[in-house]
Each structure stands twice: as C-alpha cells, then as structure tokens.
C-alpha cells in the first residue's frame, strides 16, 4: 500500500486552488496533529468519562464547570463529586471568567452568577426594588426636608448593594416611621437618612420585619455604595488588573478595583462603534474586538487607557484566547510576554503586548466563521489553537 509522505509540511492552505498546492501543502487535514518539526501524526483518541451530554465546558481552579442534559450548570470534581451551581442556564452559550479571589463568574447574556465550585449564587447584590413609605412618629429630628435610602447587605459576606432613594419627606417635628421596606432572603435591609435639607446620606440602622423607626439624627457613617450596581448579564467575561470585565452590546464595562461584584455603570465603561465580539487582556492592555475592527486599550489603570485600532475587519465572536508569546512565531523569532490569538477578518491573528496585531495565516488560511468556541493548548510540546465553528 502506498503512503503519502511530506518531506517538509508547511501547513493548511485553503486560499490556493487544488492544482496550485505545493507538495508541502494540504487543503484540509482531518484528525491529525502537526509536530514542531512539521511532521504529521494521527490525533490521539479519547476516553468517555461520562455518557451524559455536556456543554459549555470550563476548566475552573480544581474542578470542571459544564451544563448537563437538563441545562443545569454543574461543577464536576476530580473525585466524581458533582455540585449544582445553577439549576437552569438554558441551552445557550455561557461565558466564564476566573476572578482574583478564586471564584468563577458566569453569564449567558440573560442571567449571571458566581461560584466557588461547591455552591452558586448571585453575582453582586441587586438594588432593592422599593423604598417603602413614611409616616410621622415621635422623635427628636430637627424640622426640615429629609430623604432616606435603602440598600441590601448580604449576610454571608457583608456585600452591600447599590441603593434606592426616596422623595423628599417634610418633617415638622418628631421622627419618621418607615414601613413596607423591601426584604430579601439572606440579606439585611439597611437604611440611610440625610440631614435636614442635605444631600449626603448617613446610616441610621437596619430594618426589622420591613419596618424602622427613625427618632434621632443620622450619625453612623456615610453611605458608600448608593451609586453602585451589580453586574448586568453580559458576555465575554474577563479579569484584568483586579477588575472584572464584561461586554454588553457595544459597551465594555469594568468593576471597581478588587471588587468584582460592584460596578459603577455611570463611570467605568468604554463605548465602541459596533457590537463587541472579543475582550482579551494581554500584558500591557486589553484587546477589544468588534464586528468592524480590532482595538487595543493600552495602559495599566482604567482611567489611563488609550485606544488604538491596529487592524480593521470583523472579529469572530469568541475567538480570542490568551497565549504565552513563546508559542507565537513572528517572522524569524517568537513573541514575548502575554499575547492572544483571534480570528480577525477571517485570518488567524496574534495580538502582542505592545498592541500590535500580526496576521499569521494571511494568504494561506481564511475562514468565514462569525462565532466560534476557541482554546489554546499544548499537545505534548505542540502548540495548538483550536476553534469550533458555531456559525
């Protein structure tokens, strides 16, 4: 039986006609690996560990996250133990990010959460839905116009939500009795009050049974989280310099530094001219891809980021992956530092820490994929950029 041999395999070339391929080219290659020396070898098989259908796999610290056949998000540990993180995430794609404290945030664009692999919960703390009502009561408040504010405080870790504020309440004399204050399981309801005619809110206490009587001036410390929000259910989650990042439409949002569950949606955002399809931090900044171009935000702090556009053309949704520069060939040498790989205008492209974008497969390989699931791995000593086309 004859065998096809390659003296020096150069790679896949789907841009040339079949009659134009050299003896070192292939139009396609199925179930083979390519060594660093350019040799082809049959791809290894696999072992079935669980016959149940799983999707949305993510390698978390010490465990695996996946959705099962009932679309529940589960954590699977090496010893076979399974923990249900979320009972129903739907059949759509889930985006993940490892956070600095070791937990993993997840979102499908409609609902989001956070997990340590044992339990799952809400990512951030939602603002209360109402402020209740006030009636006159006995007390020693100075006459004047007051407003109060309400937040929720998570009992498990003390995380405080953003707040909602009341209309102006006139106090002629005495105090205020607040009723119908919002309650949530697992949370305390915290109440703040202004000084008469003032704008700043100060803590007056925690409600019990949806009620709180305010009989004396506030003085237990100023409110700090009233203008903050829990993260919206975005896509393309990432972590950068202690901040959680996510995309919502054409907007890139960032959490507060070292506070991945608290967002200032009025301040910490960047607006782009088209829908965001890639968020990939590298050594000196953040690559942000859209349906129109690949941008780079250079800098070490959110307020100092400077934007450039190293490459135009649509960036395939989900194609960005982090990669060590030692495995990225640029000319006659290798790149250095934290880099990324992505599909930009159909071409496999390297993003360098400097913000430069280098097309790696231009003239040889191109794809029309609009959305993919991508990963980078070392198979033996062979670096592999793996892409599954979704549409």
Short mmCIF file of C-alpha atoms in Angstrom, two decimals:
data_model
loop_
_atom_site.label_atom_id
_atom_site.label_comp_id
_atom_site.label_asym_id
_atom_site.label_seq_id
_atom_site.Cartn_x
_atom_site.Cartn_y
_atom_site.Cartn_z
CA UNK A 1 0.00 0.00 0.00
CA UNK A 2 1.39 3.38 -0.97
CA UNK A 3 1.75 6.08 1.70
CA UNK A 4 1.76 9.84 1.26
CA UNK A 5 4.88 11.39 2.75
CA UNK A 6 5.70 15.04 3.38
CA UNK A 7 9.34 16.00 3.35
CA UNK A 8 8.55 19.45 4.79
CA UNK A 9 4.93 20.16 5.68
CA UNK A 10 4.18 23.90 5.54
CA UNK A 11 0.59 23.77 6.73
CA UNK A 12 -3.00 24.18 5.58
CA UNK A 13 -3.65 26.34 2.54
CA UNK A 14 -7.33 26.91 1.72
CA UNK A 15 -6.66 30.01 -0.36
CA UNK A 16 -4.95 28.29 -3.30
CA UNK A 17 -6.66 26.10 -5.87
CA UNK A 18 -6.12 22.39 -5.55
CA UNK A 19 -3.92 22.41 -8.64
CA UNK A 20 -1.79 25.18 -7.12
CA UNK A 21 -0.93 23.40 -3.89
CA UNK A 22 2.72 22.50 -3.46
CA UNK A 23 3.84 19.06 -2.27
CA UNK A 24 4.23 20.63 1.19
CA UNK A 25 0.61 21.93 1.42
CA UNK A 26 -2.77 20.46 2.31
CA UNK A 27 -6.19 21.95 1.65
CA UNK A 28 -7.61 20.21 4.74
CA UNK A 29 -6.28 17.82 7.36
CA UNK A 30 -8.66 15.77 9.50
CA UNK A 31 -7.75 14.07 12.79
CA UNK A 32 -4.03 14.78 12.58
CA UNK A 33 -1.57 16.71 14.72
CA UNK A 34 1.44 18.60 13.40
CA UNK A 35 4.70 18.48 15.32
CA UNK A 36 7.07 21.42 15.73
CA UNK A 37 9.28 19.73 13.16
CA UNK A 38 6.48 19.81 10.59
CA UNK A 39 5.61 16.11 10.79
CA UNK A 40 2.04 14.82 10.65
CA UNK A 41 0.80 12.22 13.09
CA UNK A 42 -2.58 10.70 13.81
CA UNK A 43 -4.53 12.50 16.51
CA UNK A 44 -4.94 10.52 19.70
CA UNK A 45 -8.27 9.03 20.67
CA UNK A 46 -10.28 9.77 23.79
CA UNK A 47 -11.89 8.00 26.71
CA UNK A 48 -15.56 8.53 27.62
CA UNK A 49 -15.77 9.61 31.25
CA UNK A 50 -19.49 10.32 31.33
CA UNK A 51 -22.04 9.36 28.69
CA UNK A 52 -24.34 12.26 29.61
CA UNK A 53 -24.37 15.12 27.14
CA UNK A 54 -22.39 18.11 28.49
CA UNK A 55 -21.80 21.57 27.02
CA UNK A 56 -20.21 24.90 27.98
CA UNK A 57 -17.11 23.28 29.46
CA UNK A 58 -14.80 25.48 31.51
CA UNK A 59 -11.65 24.49 33.37
CA UNK A 60 -12.04 26.16 36.76
CA UNK A 61 -9.46 26.01 39.58
CA UNK A 62 -9.59 22.36 40.68
CA UNK A 63 -12.89 21.45 39.02
CA UNK A 64 -14.79 21.49 35.74
CA UNK A 65 -17.88 23.58 35.00
CA UNK A 66 -20.38 22.31 32.44
CA UNK A 67 -24.08 22.27 31.62
CA UNK A 68 -25.80 18.89 31.67
CA UNK A 69 -28.64 17.48 29.57
CA UNK A 70 -31.20 19.44 31.65
CA UNK A 71 -29.21 22.69 31.11
CA UNK A 72 -28.21 22.89 34.77
CA UNK A 73 -24.75 24.31 35.40
CA UNK A 74 -22.76 21.81 37.44
CA UNK A 75 -19.28 21.66 38.97
CA UNK A 76 -17.56 18.30 38.47
CA UNK A 77 -14.64 17.49 40.79
CA UNK A 78 -11.80 15.04 40.05
CA UNK A 79 -13.20 12.50 42.51
CA UNK A 80 -16.52 12.45 40.63
CA UNK A 81 -18.49 14.63 43.03
CA UNK A 82 -20.94 16.99 41.36
CA UNK A 83 -22.47 20.19 42.71
CA UNK A 84 -25.32 22.06 41.05
CA UNK A 85 -24.24 25.67 40.61
CA UNK A 86 -27.36 26.91 38.81
CA UNK A 87 -30.48 24.82 38.13
CA UNK A 88 -31.34 26.23 34.70
CA UNK A 89 -28.99 28.23 32.48
CA UNK A 90 -30.77 27.36 29.23
CA UNK A 91 -29.39 25.90 26.04
CA UNK A 92 -27.36 28.96 25.00
CA UNK A 93 -23.68 29.73 25.33
CA UNK A 94 -22.17 30.52 28.73
CA UNK A 95 -19.22 32.86 29.23
CA UNK A 96 -16.85 32.49 32.18
CA UNK A 97 -14.09 34.39 33.98
CA UNK A 98 -11.79 33.43 36.83
CA UNK A 99 -11.83 36.16 39.45
CA UNK A 100 -8.85 37.18 41.62
CA UNK A 101 -10.36 35.59 44.74
CA UNK A 102 -10.56 32.16 43.05
CA UNK A 103 -14.28 32.17 42.29
CA UNK A 104 -15.68 31.94 38.77
CA UNK A 105 -18.25 34.33 37.33
CA UNK A 106 -20.60 33.05 34.63
CA UNK A 107 -23.22 34.59 32.35
CA UNK A 108 -25.30 33.61 29.32
CA UNK A 109 -26.28 37.18 28.45
CA UNK A 110 -29.63 36.83 30.20
CA UNK A 111 -28.71 35.66 33.69
CA UNK A 112 -25.45 35.52 35.58
CA UNK A 113 -23.93 34.20 38.78
CA UNK A 114 -20.79 33.31 40.67
CA UNK A 115 -19.46 30.05 42.14
CA UNK A 116 -16.68 28.53 44.20
CA UNK A 117 -17.38 25.07 42.79
CA UNK A 118 -19.48 23.99 45.76
CA UNK A 119 -22.33 26.48 45.68
CA UNK A 120 -23.61 29.07 43.27
CA UNK A 121 -25.18 32.42 43.90
CA UNK A 122 -25.96 35.86 42.62
CA UNK A 123 -23.06 37.81 41.09
CA UNK A 124 -23.21 41.03 43.06
CA UNK A 125 -26.16 42.25 45.10
CA UNK A 126 -29.17 43.73 43.33
CA UNK A 127 -30.58 47.06 44.41
CA UNK A 128 -33.83 46.98 46.45
CA UNK A 129 -36.99 47.30 44.40
CA UNK A 130 -38.66 49.96 46.57
CA UNK A 131 -38.08 52.38 49.46
CA UNK A 132 -41.24 51.78 51.47
CA UNK A 133 -43.38 54.58 52.87
CA UNK A 134 -43.02 57.01 55.77
CA UNK A 135 -45.43 58.35 58.34
CA UNK A 136 -44.89 60.81 61.19
CA UNK A 137 -43.69 59.42 64.51
CA UNK A 138 -42.38 60.66 67.82
CA UNK A 139 -38.73 61.63 67.95
CA UNK A 140 -36.15 64.40 68.05
CA UNK A 141 -35.41 65.06 64.39
CA UNK A 142 -34.88 68.72 63.55
CA UNK A 143 -37.64 70.21 61.38
CA UNK A 144 -36.84 70.18 57.66
CA UNK A 145 -36.88 68.23 54.44
CA UNK A 146 -35.41 64.70 54.55
CA UNK A 147 -34.80 61.80 52.17
CA UNK A 148 -33.94 58.24 53.05
CA UNK A 149 -32.19 55.49 51.10
CA UNK A 150 -32.33 51.70 51.28
CA UNK A 151 -29.70 49.05 50.46
CA UNK A 152 -29.41 45.28 50.92
CA UNK A 153 -26.46 43.73 52.78
CA UNK A 154 -25.66 40.07 52.08
CA UNK A 155 -25.32 38.25 55.39
CA UNK A 156 -22.88 35.66 54.03
CA UNK A 157 -20.08 38.13 53.34
CA UNK A 158 -21.31 41.66 54.08
CA UNK A 159 -21.53 42.73 50.43
CA UNK A 160 -23.73 45.80 50.17
CA UNK A 161 -25.88 46.60 47.16
CA UNK A 162 -26.46 49.91 45.48
CA UNK A 163 -29.30 51.96 46.87
CA UNK A 164 -32.66 53.45 46.00
CA UNK A 165 -33.67 56.83 47.40
CA UNK A 166 -36.99 58.31 48.44
CA UNK A 167 -38.72 61.53 47.50
CA UNK A 168 -38.44 64.46 49.89
CA UNK A 169 -40.28 63.95 53.17
CA UNK A 170 -41.22 67.02 55.23
CA UNK A 171 -40.75 66.65 59.00
CA UNK A 172 -42.37 69.35 61.11
CA UNK A 173 -41.38 67.79 64.41
CA UNK A 174 -40.74 64.34 65.87
CA UNK A 175 -39.48 61.42 63.73
CA UNK A 176 -40.24 59.08 60.84
CA UNK A 177 -41.69 55.57 60.87
CA UNK A 178 -40.70 53.66 57.72
CA UNK A 179 -42.93 50.76 56.72
CA UNK A 180 -43.08 48.38 53.79
CA UNK A 181 -39.32 48.33 53.43
CA UNK A 182 -38.11 45.68 50.94
CA UNK A 183 -36.90 42.35 52.33
CA UNK A 184 -34.79 39.62 50.72
CA UNK A 185 -33.90 36.18 51.99
CA UNK A 186 -30.25 36.09 53.04
CA UNK A 187 -29.98 39.89 53.19
CA UNK A 188 -30.42 42.63 55.77
CA UNK A 189 -32.13 45.89 54.82
CA UNK A 190 -30.01 48.92 55.66
CA UNK A 191 -31.45 52.45 55.88
CA UNK A 192 -29.76 55.83 55.44
CA UNK A 193 -31.08 59.37 56.04
CA UNK A 194 -29.97 62.84 55.03
CA UNK A 195 -29.55 65.80 57.32
CA UNK A 196 -32.41 68.31 57.01
CA UNK A 197 -32.08 69.89 53.57
CA UNK A 198 -28.90 67.87 52.92
CA UNK A 199 -27.79 65.68 50.02
CA UNK A 200 -25.47 63.17 51.71
CA UNK A 201 -26.93 60.01 53.28
CA UNK A 202 -25.89 58.65 56.69
CA UNK A 203 -26.66 55.27 58.25
CA UNK A 204 -29.50 55.16 60.76
CA UNK A 205 -29.94 51.41 61.20
CA UNK A 206 -31.25 48.13 59.84
CA UNK A 207 -34.90 47.34 59.38
CA UNK A 208 -36.69 44.51 61.13
CA UNK A 209 -39.77 42.98 59.59
CA UNK A 210 -39.80 45.63 56.88
CA UNK A 211 -40.01 48.49 59.41
CA UNK A 212 -37.70 51.03 61.02
CA UNK A 213 -38.48 53.94 63.33
CA UNK A 214 -36.13 56.93 62.99
CA UNK A 215 -36.27 59.07 66.10
CA UNK A 216 -32.85 60.74 66.16
CA UNK A 217 -30.47 62.32 63.62
CA UNK A 218 -28.36 60.03 61.47
CA UNK A 219 -24.74 59.70 62.50
CA UNK A 220 -23.41 56.18 61.97
CA UNK A 221 -21.30 56.81 58.86
CA UNK A 222 -21.87 57.95 55.31
CA UNK A 223 -23.31 55.70 52.61
CA UNK A 224 -20.65 54.35 50.21
CA UNK A 225 -22.50 52.16 47.70
CA UNK A 226 -25.65 54.05 46.73
CA UNK A 227 -24.45 54.72 43.17
CA UNK A 228 -23.12 51.21 42.54
CA UNK A 229 -24.79 48.31 40.71
CA UNK A 230 -24.49 44.55 40.44
CA UNK A 231 -23.03 43.49 37.09
CA UNK A 232 -25.50 43.10 34.25
CA UNK A 233 -25.74 39.75 32.48
CA UNK A 234 -23.21 40.46 29.75
CA UNK A 235 -20.92 38.32 27.61
CA UNK A 236 -17.16 37.93 27.05
CA UNK A 237 -16.27 37.94 30.75
CA UNK A 238 -12.63 38.58 31.67
CA UNK A 239 -10.40 39.67 34.56
CA UNK A 240 -7.88 42.50 34.20
CA UNK A 241 -5.74 44.09 36.91
CA UNK A 242 -8.16 43.21 39.69
CA UNK A 243 -11.27 44.27 37.78
CA UNK A 244 -13.98 42.10 36.26
CA UNK A 245 -14.76 42.98 32.64
CA UNK A 246 -17.80 42.21 30.52
CA UNK A 247 -19.38 43.37 27.29
CA UNK A 248 -22.96 44.47 26.81
CA UNK A 249 -23.71 45.32 23.19
CA UNK A 250 -21.15 47.92 22.11
CA UNK A 251 -20.16 48.82 25.69
CA UNK A 252 -17.25 47.46 27.73
CA UNK A 253 -17.91 47.57 31.49
CA UNK A 254 -15.46 47.25 34.38
CA UNK A 255 -16.00 46.56 38.06
CA UNK A 256 -14.39 48.56 40.83
CA UNK A 257 -10.74 47.60 41.50
CA UNK A 258 -10.53 44.41 43.63
CA UNK A 259 -14.35 44.45 43.89
CA UNK A 260 -15.58 42.18 41.08
CA UNK A 261 -19.20 42.27 42.30
CA UNK A 262 -19.63 46.05 42.33
CA UNK A 263 -19.89 48.18 39.18
CA UNK A 264 -20.19 51.93 38.67
CA UNK A 265 -22.20 51.88 35.44
CA UNK A 266 -22.15 55.67 35.17
CA UNK A 267 -18.36 55.90 35.12
CA UNK A 268 -16.37 52.74 34.42
CA UNK A 269 -17.33 51.97 30.83
CA UNK A 270 -15.99 52.36 27.29
CA UNK A 271 -18.29 52.81 24.31
CA UNK A 272 -17.34 51.32 20.93
CA UNK A 273 -18.81 51.93 17.50
CA UNK A 274 -20.07 48.38 16.96
CA UNK A 275 -21.05 45.26 18.90
CA UNK A 276 -18.17 43.84 20.94
CA UNK A 277 -17.08 40.31 19.99
CA UNK A 278 -13.78 39.93 21.89
CA UNK A 279 -12.38 41.04 25.25
CA UNK A 280 -8.87 39.70 25.78
CA UNK A 281 -6.40 41.20 28.28
CA UNK A 282 -2.68 40.93 27.46
CA UNK A 283 0.47 42.16 29.14
CA UNK A 284 0.09 45.91 28.63
CA UNK A 285 -3.61 46.39 27.98
CA UNK A 286 -6.82 44.94 26.60
CA UNK A 287 -7.68 43.86 23.07
CA UNK A 288 -11.32 44.60 22.24
CA UNK A 289 -12.76 43.20 19.03
CA UNK A 290 -15.98 44.31 17.38
CA UNK A 291 -17.92 43.41 14.26
CA UNK A 292 -15.88 46.10 12.49
CA UNK A 293 -12.32 46.17 13.88
CA UNK A 294 -9.77 45.06 16.45
CA UNK A 295 -8.96 47.77 19.01
CA UNK A 296 -6.34 47.97 21.75
CA UNK A 297 -6.68 49.77 25.07
CA UNK A 298 -3.15 50.45 26.33
CA UNK A 299 -2.39 51.19 29.97
CA UNK A 300 -2.32 49.76 33.47
CA UNK A 301 -5.27 51.61 35.04
CA UNK A 302 -8.82 52.03 33.73
CA UNK A 303 -8.72 55.82 33.67
CA UNK A 304 -5.41 55.91 31.76
CA UNK A 305 -6.34 53.53 28.93
CA UNK A 306 -5.55 54.86 25.45
CA UNK A 307 -7.25 53.34 22.40
CA UNK A 308 -5.73 52.44 19.05
CA UNK A 309 -7.04 50.33 16.15
CA UNK A 310 -4.27 48.02 14.92
CA UNK A 311 -6.48 46.11 12.45
CA UNK A 312 -9.80 46.55 10.67
CA UNK A 313 -12.29 43.86 9.75
CA UNK A 314 -14.79 41.82 11.78
CA UNK A 315 -13.53 39.83 14.76
CA UNK A 316 -15.20 36.43 15.18
CA UNK A 317 -17.21 36.26 18.40
CA UNK A 318 -15.49 34.05 20.98
CA UNK A 319 -12.24 33.62 19.02
CA UNK A 320 -9.92 35.33 21.50
CA UNK A 321 -7.64 33.21 23.70
CA UNK A 322 -4.63 34.02 25.86
CA UNK A 323 -1.29 32.51 24.83
CA UNK A 324 2.29 32.70 26.02
CA UNK A 325 4.31 34.64 23.47
CA UNK A 326 6.93 31.89 23.35
CA UNK A 327 4.48 29.85 21.28
CA UNK A 328 3.72 32.62 18.76
CA UNK A 329 6.04 32.73 15.76
CA UNK A 330 6.64 36.24 14.43
CA UNK A 331 9.00 36.32 11.45
CA UNK A 332 12.20 34.50 12.36
CA UNK A 333 11.62 34.68 16.10
CA UNK A 334 8.99 34.31 18.78
CA UNK A 335 6.87 36.90 20.55
CA UNK A 336 7.33 37.64 24.25
CA UNK A 337 5.01 38.14 27.21
CA UNK A 338 1.25 37.70 27.41
CA UNK A 339 -0.25 37.57 23.90
CA UNK A 340 -3.52 36.50 22.35
CA UNK A 341 -4.82 34.73 19.26
CA UNK A 342 -8.06 35.57 17.46
CA UNK A 343 -9.80 35.45 14.09
CA UNK A 344 -9.73 38.94 12.57
CA UNK A 345 -11.27 39.38 9.13
CA UNK A 346 -11.16 35.60 8.80
CA UNK A 347 -7.40 35.37 9.44
CA UNK A 348 -5.65 33.85 12.46
CA UNK A 349 -4.10 36.90 14.11
CA UNK A 350 -1.70 37.38 17.01
CA UNK A 351 -2.18 40.28 19.40
CA UNK A 352 1.07 41.36 21.07
CA UNK A 353 1.53 43.11 24.45
CA UNK A 354 2.55 46.27 22.60
CA UNK A 355 -0.89 46.45 20.96
CA UNK A 356 0.38 45.34 17.57
CA UNK A 357 -1.73 42.85 15.59
CA UNK A 358 0.09 40.40 13.30
CA UNK A 359 -1.87 38.32 10.73
CA UNK A 360 -0.38 34.83 10.94
CA UNK A 361 -2.33 32.96 8.27
CA UNK A 362 -2.85 35.73 5.72
CA UNK A 363 -2.62 34.41 2.17
CA UNK A 364 -2.82 30.78 3.33
CA UNK A 365 -5.82 30.27 5.57
CA UNK A 366 -9.09 32.16 5.95
CA UNK A 367 -12.49 31.34 7.45
CA UNK A 368 -15.91 32.94 7.13
CA UNK A 369 -16.86 31.98 10.70
CA UNK A 370 -18.77 34.64 12.63
CA UNK A 371 -18.85 32.89 16.01
CA UNK A 372 -16.56 30.19 17.37
CA UNK A 373 -15.54 28.45 20.56
CA UNK A 374 -11.76 28.71 20.83
CA UNK A 375 -9.00 27.41 23.08
CA UNK A 376 -5.22 27.12 23.16
CA UNK A 377 -3.34 24.10 24.46
CA UNK A 378 -0.04 22.27 24.32
CA UNK A 379 -0.46 18.75 22.97
CA UNK A 380 2.80 17.22 24.03
CA UNK A 381 5.08 20.06 23.01
CA UNK A 382 2.90 21.14 20.11
CA UNK A 383 1.06 24.47 20.50
CA UNK A 384 -2.50 24.26 19.13
CA UNK A 385 -5.06 27.00 18.54
CA UNK A 386 -8.34 25.10 18.44
CA UNK A 387 -11.57 26.52 17.04
CA UNK A 388 -15.06 25.03 16.77
CA UNK A 389 -17.22 26.98 14.35
CA UNK A 390 -20.66 27.77 15.76
CA UNK A 391 -21.93 29.92 12.90
#
